[in-house]
Short mmCIF file of C-alpha atoms and ligand atoms in Angstrom, two decimals:
data_model
loop_
_atom_site.label_atom_id
_atom_site.label_comp_id
_atom_site.label_asym_id
_atom_site.label_seq_id
_atom_site.Cartn_x
_atom_site.Cartn_y
_atom_site.Cartn_z
CA MET A 1 9.40 -11.17 -17.98
CA ARG A 2 11.63 -14.23 -17.54
CA GLU A 3 9.72 -17.45 -17.91
CA ASP A 4 11.04 -18.80 -14.59
CA TRP A 5 9.32 -16.08 -12.53
CA HIS A 6 6.11 -17.53 -13.93
CA ASP A 7 7.21 -21.00 -12.81
CA ARG A 8 8.24 -19.78 -9.40
CA PHE A 9 4.89 -18.12 -8.78
CA ALA A 10 2.80 -20.65 -10.70
CA GLU A 11 0.48 -21.07 -7.70
CA THR A 12 -0.84 -17.54 -8.11
CA PRO A 13 -1.42 -17.24 -11.85
CA ASP A 14 -3.96 -14.42 -11.65
CA VAL A 15 -1.59 -12.21 -9.68
CA LEU A 16 1.03 -12.40 -12.42
CA LYS A 17 1.29 -10.07 -15.39
CA SER A 18 0.04 -11.53 -18.63
CA ALA A 19 -0.36 -10.37 -22.19
CA GLN A 20 -3.92 -9.28 -21.35
CA ARG A 21 -3.17 -7.84 -17.92
CA GLN A 22 -0.11 -5.61 -17.64
CA GLN A 23 -1.30 -3.25 -14.92
CA THR A 24 -4.35 -3.06 -12.70
CA VAL A 25 -5.53 0.43 -11.85
CA VAL A 26 -7.61 0.59 -8.66
CA ARG A 27 -10.12 3.47 -8.67
CA VAL A 28 -11.54 5.04 -5.51
CA LEU A 29 -13.54 8.29 -5.71
CA ASP A 30 -11.40 10.38 -8.08
CA VAL A 31 -8.11 8.61 -7.31
CA GLU A 32 -6.32 5.99 -9.40
CA ILE A 33 -3.82 3.69 -7.71
CA GLY A 34 -1.48 1.90 -10.08
CA GLY A 35 -1.97 4.52 -12.79
CA ASP A 36 0.46 7.22 -13.88
CA ALA A 37 0.19 9.33 -10.73
CA PHE A 38 2.00 8.52 -7.49
CA VAL A 39 -0.57 8.34 -4.66
CA THR A 40 0.15 9.22 -1.05
CA MET A 41 -2.15 7.89 1.69
CA ALA A 42 -1.55 9.60 5.02
CA GLY A 43 -3.08 10.06 8.44
CA PRO A 44 -2.83 8.97 12.02
CA CYS A 45 -2.15 5.41 13.14
CA SER A 46 -5.35 5.54 15.24
CA VAL A 47 -8.39 7.74 14.96
CA GLU A 48 -8.30 9.47 18.36
CA THR A 49 -10.53 12.55 18.34
CA GLU A 50 -12.50 14.39 15.71
CA GLN A 51 -10.20 17.38 16.07
CA GLN A 52 -7.05 15.26 15.66
CA LEU A 53 -8.45 13.54 12.58
CA LEU A 54 -9.83 16.63 10.84
CA ALA A 55 -6.70 18.68 11.46
CA THR A 56 -4.57 15.87 10.04
CA ALA A 57 -6.87 15.26 7.08
CA ASN A 58 -6.91 18.94 6.12
CA HIS A 59 -3.18 19.20 6.46
CA VAL A 60 -2.22 16.11 4.48
CA ARG A 61 -4.67 17.04 1.71
CA ARG A 62 -3.09 20.47 1.34
CA ALA A 63 0.34 18.81 1.22
CA GLY A 64 -0.73 16.51 -1.63
CA ALA A 65 -2.12 13.33 -0.05
CA ARG A 66 -5.10 11.84 -1.88
CA ILE A 67 -6.27 9.26 0.65
CA LEU A 68 -6.74 9.49 4.43
CA ARG A 69 -5.63 6.60 6.62
CA GLY A 70 -6.66 6.04 10.23
CA GLY A 71 -7.34 2.99 12.36
CA ALA A 72 -10.73 2.56 14.02
CA PHE A 73 -10.12 -1.11 14.81
CA LYS A 74 -6.52 -1.47 16.02
CA PRO A 75 -4.48 -4.68 16.14
CA ARG A 76 -2.21 -3.97 19.10
CA SER A 77 0.80 -5.93 20.28
CA SER A 78 -0.45 -5.58 23.85
CA PRO A 79 -4.07 -6.31 24.80
CA TYR A 80 -3.85 -3.39 27.27
CA SER A 81 -3.11 -0.77 24.57
CA PHE A 82 -5.78 1.40 22.93
CA GLN A 83 -7.90 -0.86 20.72
CA GLY A 84 -9.56 1.85 18.63
CA HIS A 85 -12.94 3.60 18.73
CA GLY A 86 -14.64 1.09 16.43
CA LEU A 87 -17.88 2.45 14.94
CA GLU A 88 -17.29 5.94 16.40
CA GLY A 89 -13.93 6.01 14.64
CA LEU A 90 -15.53 4.97 11.34
CA LYS A 91 -18.03 7.81 11.68
CA MET A 92 -15.22 10.29 12.28
CA LEU A 93 -13.47 9.01 9.14
CA ALA A 94 -16.66 9.45 7.13
CA ARG A 95 -16.98 13.04 8.40
CA ALA A 96 -13.37 13.71 7.42
CA ARG A 97 -14.10 12.40 3.92
CA GLN A 98 -17.13 14.65 3.70
CA GLU A 99 -15.12 17.67 4.77
CA THR A 100 -11.98 17.07 2.72
CA GLY A 101 -13.05 14.87 -0.21
CA LEU A 102 -10.24 12.44 0.65
CA ALA A 103 -10.97 8.74 0.20
CA ILE A 104 -10.66 6.59 3.33
CA VAL A 105 -8.51 3.53 3.99
CA THR A 106 -8.98 1.77 7.31
CA GLU A 107 -8.27 -1.64 8.76
CA VAL A 108 -10.80 -4.39 9.20
CA MET A 109 -9.73 -7.03 11.71
CA SER A 110 -12.49 -9.58 11.77
CA GLU A 111 -14.86 -11.22 9.38
CA GLU A 112 -17.91 -10.03 11.36
CA ASP A 113 -16.85 -6.39 11.05
CA VAL A 114 -16.48 -6.46 7.25
CA PRO A 115 -20.01 -5.20 6.38
CA LEU A 116 -19.72 -2.33 8.87
CA VAL A 117 -16.23 -1.23 7.84
CA ALA A 118 -17.11 -1.59 4.14
CA GLU A 119 -20.08 0.75 4.68
CA TYR A 120 -17.75 3.56 5.80
CA ALA A 121 -14.41 2.89 4.11
CA ASP A 122 -13.38 3.26 0.48
CA ILE A 123 -10.51 0.78 0.85
CA LEU A 124 -10.31 -2.08 3.37
CA GLN A 125 -6.89 -2.55 4.94
CA ILE A 126 -5.88 -6.09 5.86
CA GLY A 127 -3.18 -5.75 8.50
CA SER A 128 0.06 -7.65 8.76
CA ARG A 129 -1.21 -9.77 11.60
CA ASN A 130 -4.10 -10.91 9.42
CA MET A 131 -2.46 -11.37 6.04
CA GLU A 132 -3.09 -15.10 6.15
CA ASN A 133 -6.51 -14.97 7.82
CA PHE A 134 -8.20 -16.47 4.79
CA GLU A 135 -11.74 -16.21 6.17
CA LEU A 136 -11.22 -12.49 6.67
CA LEU A 137 -9.69 -12.16 3.20
CA GLU A 138 -12.66 -13.92 1.61
CA ALA A 139 -15.21 -11.81 3.46
CA ALA A 140 -13.32 -8.61 2.68
CA ALA A 141 -13.02 -9.60 -0.98
CA ARG A 142 -16.76 -10.23 -1.22
CA SER A 143 -17.55 -6.76 0.14
CA GLY A 144 -16.48 -5.44 -3.27
CA ARG A 145 -14.26 -2.74 -1.74
CA PRO A 146 -10.63 -2.54 -2.90
CA ILE A 147 -8.26 -4.36 -0.56
CA LEU A 148 -4.99 -2.95 0.76
CA LEU A 149 -3.05 -6.08 1.63
CA LYS A 150 -0.20 -5.51 4.08
CA ARG A 151 2.65 -7.96 4.09
CA GLY A 152 2.78 -10.23 7.14
CA MET A 153 5.77 -9.70 9.42
CA VAL A 154 7.13 -13.15 8.60
CA ALA A 155 5.45 -13.64 5.23
CA THR A 156 7.43 -14.32 2.07
CA ILE A 157 6.62 -12.52 -1.16
CA ALA A 158 5.01 -15.75 -2.41
CA ASP A 159 2.86 -15.91 0.74
CA MET A 160 1.63 -12.38 0.09
CA MET A 161 0.87 -13.22 -3.54
CA ARG A 162 -1.10 -16.25 -2.34
CA SER A 163 -3.25 -14.02 -0.15
CA ALA A 164 -3.84 -11.70 -3.11
CA GLN A 165 -4.84 -14.71 -5.20
CA VAL A 166 -7.49 -15.58 -2.57
CA VAL A 167 -9.01 -12.11 -2.94
CA LEU A 168 -8.98 -12.39 -6.74
CA ASP A 169 -10.52 -15.89 -6.53
CA ASN A 170 -13.37 -14.38 -4.53
CA GLY A 171 -14.31 -12.08 -7.37
CA ASN A 172 -12.50 -8.92 -6.30
CA PRO A 173 -9.88 -7.71 -8.81
CA ASN A 174 -8.84 -4.65 -6.77
CA VAL A 175 -5.91 -5.62 -4.60
CA ILE A 176 -3.09 -3.26 -3.60
CA PHE A 177 0.07 -4.79 -2.17
CA CYS A 178 1.73 -2.98 0.75
CA GLU A 179 5.35 -3.63 1.76
CA ARG A 180 5.63 -2.54 5.40
CA GLY A 181 8.84 -4.25 6.52
CA ILE A 182 9.50 -7.75 7.81
CA ARG A 183 11.13 -9.29 10.88
CA THR A 184 14.76 -10.26 10.44
CA PHE A 185 17.76 -10.66 12.76
CA GLU A 186 18.27 -6.89 12.55
CA THR A 187 16.87 -5.14 15.60
CA ALA A 188 18.07 -1.55 15.20
CA LEU A 189 14.82 -0.68 13.44
CA ARG A 190 11.28 -1.88 14.07
CA ASN A 191 11.36 -3.91 10.85
CA THR A 192 13.56 -4.51 7.82
CA PHE A 193 12.27 -2.65 4.77
CA ASP A 194 12.32 -5.18 1.93
CA VAL A 195 12.76 -2.84 -0.96
CA ALA A 196 13.49 -5.70 -3.37
CA ALA A 197 9.97 -6.98 -2.72
CA ILE A 198 8.63 -3.76 -4.23
CA ALA A 199 10.82 -4.12 -7.32
CA LEU A 200 9.98 -7.81 -7.72
CA LEU A 201 6.23 -7.33 -7.29
CA LYS A 202 6.30 -4.49 -9.83
CA LEU A 203 8.15 -6.79 -12.23
CA VAL A 204 5.98 -9.88 -11.93
CA SER A 205 2.54 -8.64 -10.90
CA HIS A 206 -0.04 -6.37 -12.50
CA LEU A 207 -1.36 -5.31 -9.08
CA PRO A 208 -0.39 -1.91 -7.65
CA VAL A 209 2.30 -1.87 -4.96
CA ILE A 210 2.62 0.73 -2.23
CA ALA A 211 5.09 1.11 0.62
CA ASP A 212 4.59 1.92 4.30
CA PRO A 213 7.84 3.55 5.43
CA SER A 214 6.37 4.31 8.89
CA HIS A 215 5.96 0.72 10.07
CA ALA A 216 9.08 -0.34 8.16
CA ALA A 217 11.26 2.16 10.03
CA GLY A 218 9.48 2.56 13.36
CA ALA A 219 11.25 5.91 13.68
CA SER A 220 9.99 9.14 12.14
CA ASP A 221 13.45 10.51 11.25
CA LEU A 222 13.98 7.59 8.85
CA VAL A 223 10.60 7.82 7.16
CA PRO A 224 11.55 10.40 4.47
CA ALA A 225 14.57 8.35 3.35
CA LEU A 226 12.55 5.13 3.13
CA ALA A 227 9.81 6.99 1.26
CA ARG A 228 12.36 8.20 -1.29
CA ILE A 229 13.72 4.68 -1.72
CA ALA A 230 10.19 3.35 -2.24
CA VAL A 231 9.58 5.83 -5.06
CA ALA A 232 12.88 4.89 -6.68
CA ALA A 233 12.04 1.18 -6.39
CA GLY A 234 8.92 1.78 -8.47
CA ALA A 235 6.18 1.88 -5.84
CA ASP A 236 2.81 3.26 -6.93
CA GLY A 237 2.31 5.11 -3.68
CA LEU A 238 2.88 5.42 0.05
CA LEU A 239 1.02 4.81 3.30
CA VAL A 240 2.41 7.21 5.92
CA GLU A 241 1.53 7.91 9.55
CA VAL A 242 1.03 11.59 10.41
CA HIS A 243 -0.09 13.10 13.72
CA PRO A 244 -0.54 16.71 14.92
CA ASN A 245 1.52 15.92 18.02
CA PRO A 246 3.37 12.59 17.71
CA ALA A 247 4.64 12.73 21.30
CA LYS A 248 1.03 12.53 22.47
CA ALA A 249 -0.18 9.94 19.94
CA TRP A 250 -2.20 7.05 21.37
CA SER A 251 -0.31 4.63 19.10
CA ASP A 252 2.85 4.59 16.98
CA GLY A 253 3.95 8.11 17.94
CA ASP A 254 7.65 7.30 17.47
CA GLN A 255 7.17 6.67 13.78
CA SER A 256 4.56 9.36 13.08
CA LEU A 257 5.56 12.52 11.22
CA ASP A 258 4.28 15.85 12.50
CA PHE A 259 2.79 18.28 9.97
CA GLY A 260 6.12 19.97 9.20
CA GLY A 261 7.80 16.57 8.85
CA PHE A 262 5.12 15.44 6.39
CA ASP A 263 5.52 18.62 4.32
CA SER A 264 9.25 18.17 4.12
CA MET A 265 8.90 14.47 3.22
CA MET A 266 6.53 15.40 0.38
CA GLN A 267 8.99 18.02 -0.86
CA MET A 268 11.88 15.58 -0.62
CA ILE A 269 10.18 12.87 -2.66
CA ASP A 270 8.94 15.28 -5.31
CA PRO A 271 11.99 15.13 -7.63
CA TYR A 272 11.99 11.34 -7.33
CA VAL A 273 8.31 11.23 -8.25
CA THR A 274 9.05 13.34 -11.34
CA LEU A 275 11.90 11.02 -12.26
CA ARG A 276 9.62 8.02 -11.75
CA SER A 277 7.08 9.44 -14.24
CA LEU A 278 9.84 9.91 -16.80
CA THR A 279 11.06 6.36 -16.22
CA MET A 280 7.54 5.01 -16.57
CA ALA A 281 6.97 6.93 -19.80
CA GLU A 282 10.28 5.61 -21.12
CA MET A 283 9.37 2.04 -20.13
CA ALA A 284 6.03 2.35 -21.93
CA ARG A 285 7.82 3.70 -25.02
CA ARG A 286 10.26 0.78 -24.98
CA ALA A 287 7.44 -1.73 -24.54
CA ARG A 288 5.76 -0.25 -27.63
CA GLU A 289 9.00 -0.54 -29.58
CA LEU A 290 9.76 -4.07 -28.38
CA PRO A 291 8.16 -6.02 -31.26
CA ALA A 292 10.10 -3.91 -33.80
CA ARG A 293 13.36 -4.43 -31.91
CA GLU A 294 12.76 -8.19 -31.64
CA ALA A 295 12.13 -8.41 -35.37
CA GLU A 296 15.34 -6.45 -35.99
CA ALA A 297 17.29 -8.81 -33.69
CA GLU A 298 15.94 -11.80 -35.60
CA ARG A 299 17.03 -10.27 -38.92
CA VAL A 300 20.51 -9.72 -37.50
CA MET A 301 20.69 -13.31 -36.21
CA GLU A 302 19.64 -14.65 -39.59
CA ALA A 303 22.20 -12.50 -41.39
CA VAL A 304 24.94 -13.70 -39.00
CA GLY A 305 23.76 -17.25 -39.65
C1 PEP B 1 -1.21 0.21 10.78
O1 PEP B 1 -1.22 0.48 9.56
O2 PEP B 1 -1.40 1.04 11.67
C2 PEP B 1 -0.82 -1.17 11.18
C3 PEP B 1 -1.26 -1.71 12.31
O3 PEP B 1 0.01 -1.73 10.30
P1 PEP B 1 0.61 -3.24 10.21
O4 PEP B 1 -0.59 -4.14 10.06
O5 PEP B 1 1.48 -3.16 9.01
O6 PEP B 1 1.38 -3.47 11.49
MN1 MN B 2 0.42 2.12 13.14
#
């Protein structure tokens, strides 16, 4: 890594790669995030009914997802929109885990809810609107559950790293970054997918990085393309919204894939995932060879004088 990335992000030293810490692998149930395998987290934006959740969970598991997403506490742009089922939603998620074996990721919105959400969830999601709610971050960190940290809509990469540092400072090493698009002058899509953020975070940080193409695009027909780009950029996984009937979804229907759409997205990313594993194996091989190549370069320099 170039020395000046270290200088640029000097405020968040523990987030940066170091000789001792090249890659953090977050383990939940039998899943490793940040390891060799690409991990897809999928499910509805909101937990609506038991039937909706179980049907989705069973489907996404068969299609290759390892983690089930679903909001029980929903941060909505309008106070009049569906706010989530709260505890009932958490119980439905726990039943879906029991039935499918999928681990659960769900959002926690307030400090007071942390103990309750941590009792049911395997991973606590910190939403974009709360990325800089430091009291929430501290409480979530202290729960001991891994934290999925979504990028704030107007947060810089350094801001997001600062929030991760807060979690690490509170004794929780298991942070997963999530690039979900940011606000820019472009209005054609819901957000602007900052794919360079994925590449940069993978370069400078040891923490796993996943991408949320659903919120980045805001439109389901763009989700497969953004998912493919995320894999190519080096992401460790995806967070994708899937619904049995997106037209009837209680939230984020426009960007939710139906079951067929999810299957075809998974098929479309498959060759890119294979390529990614090859690239990663090659990178590991080069890293192992690096000391030998540096020594060789030094010998050449000395010979040249
Ligand atoms: C969500 O994942 O449904 C969500 C609300 O995401 P974000 O916080 O990225 O808007
Ligand atoms: Mn959503």
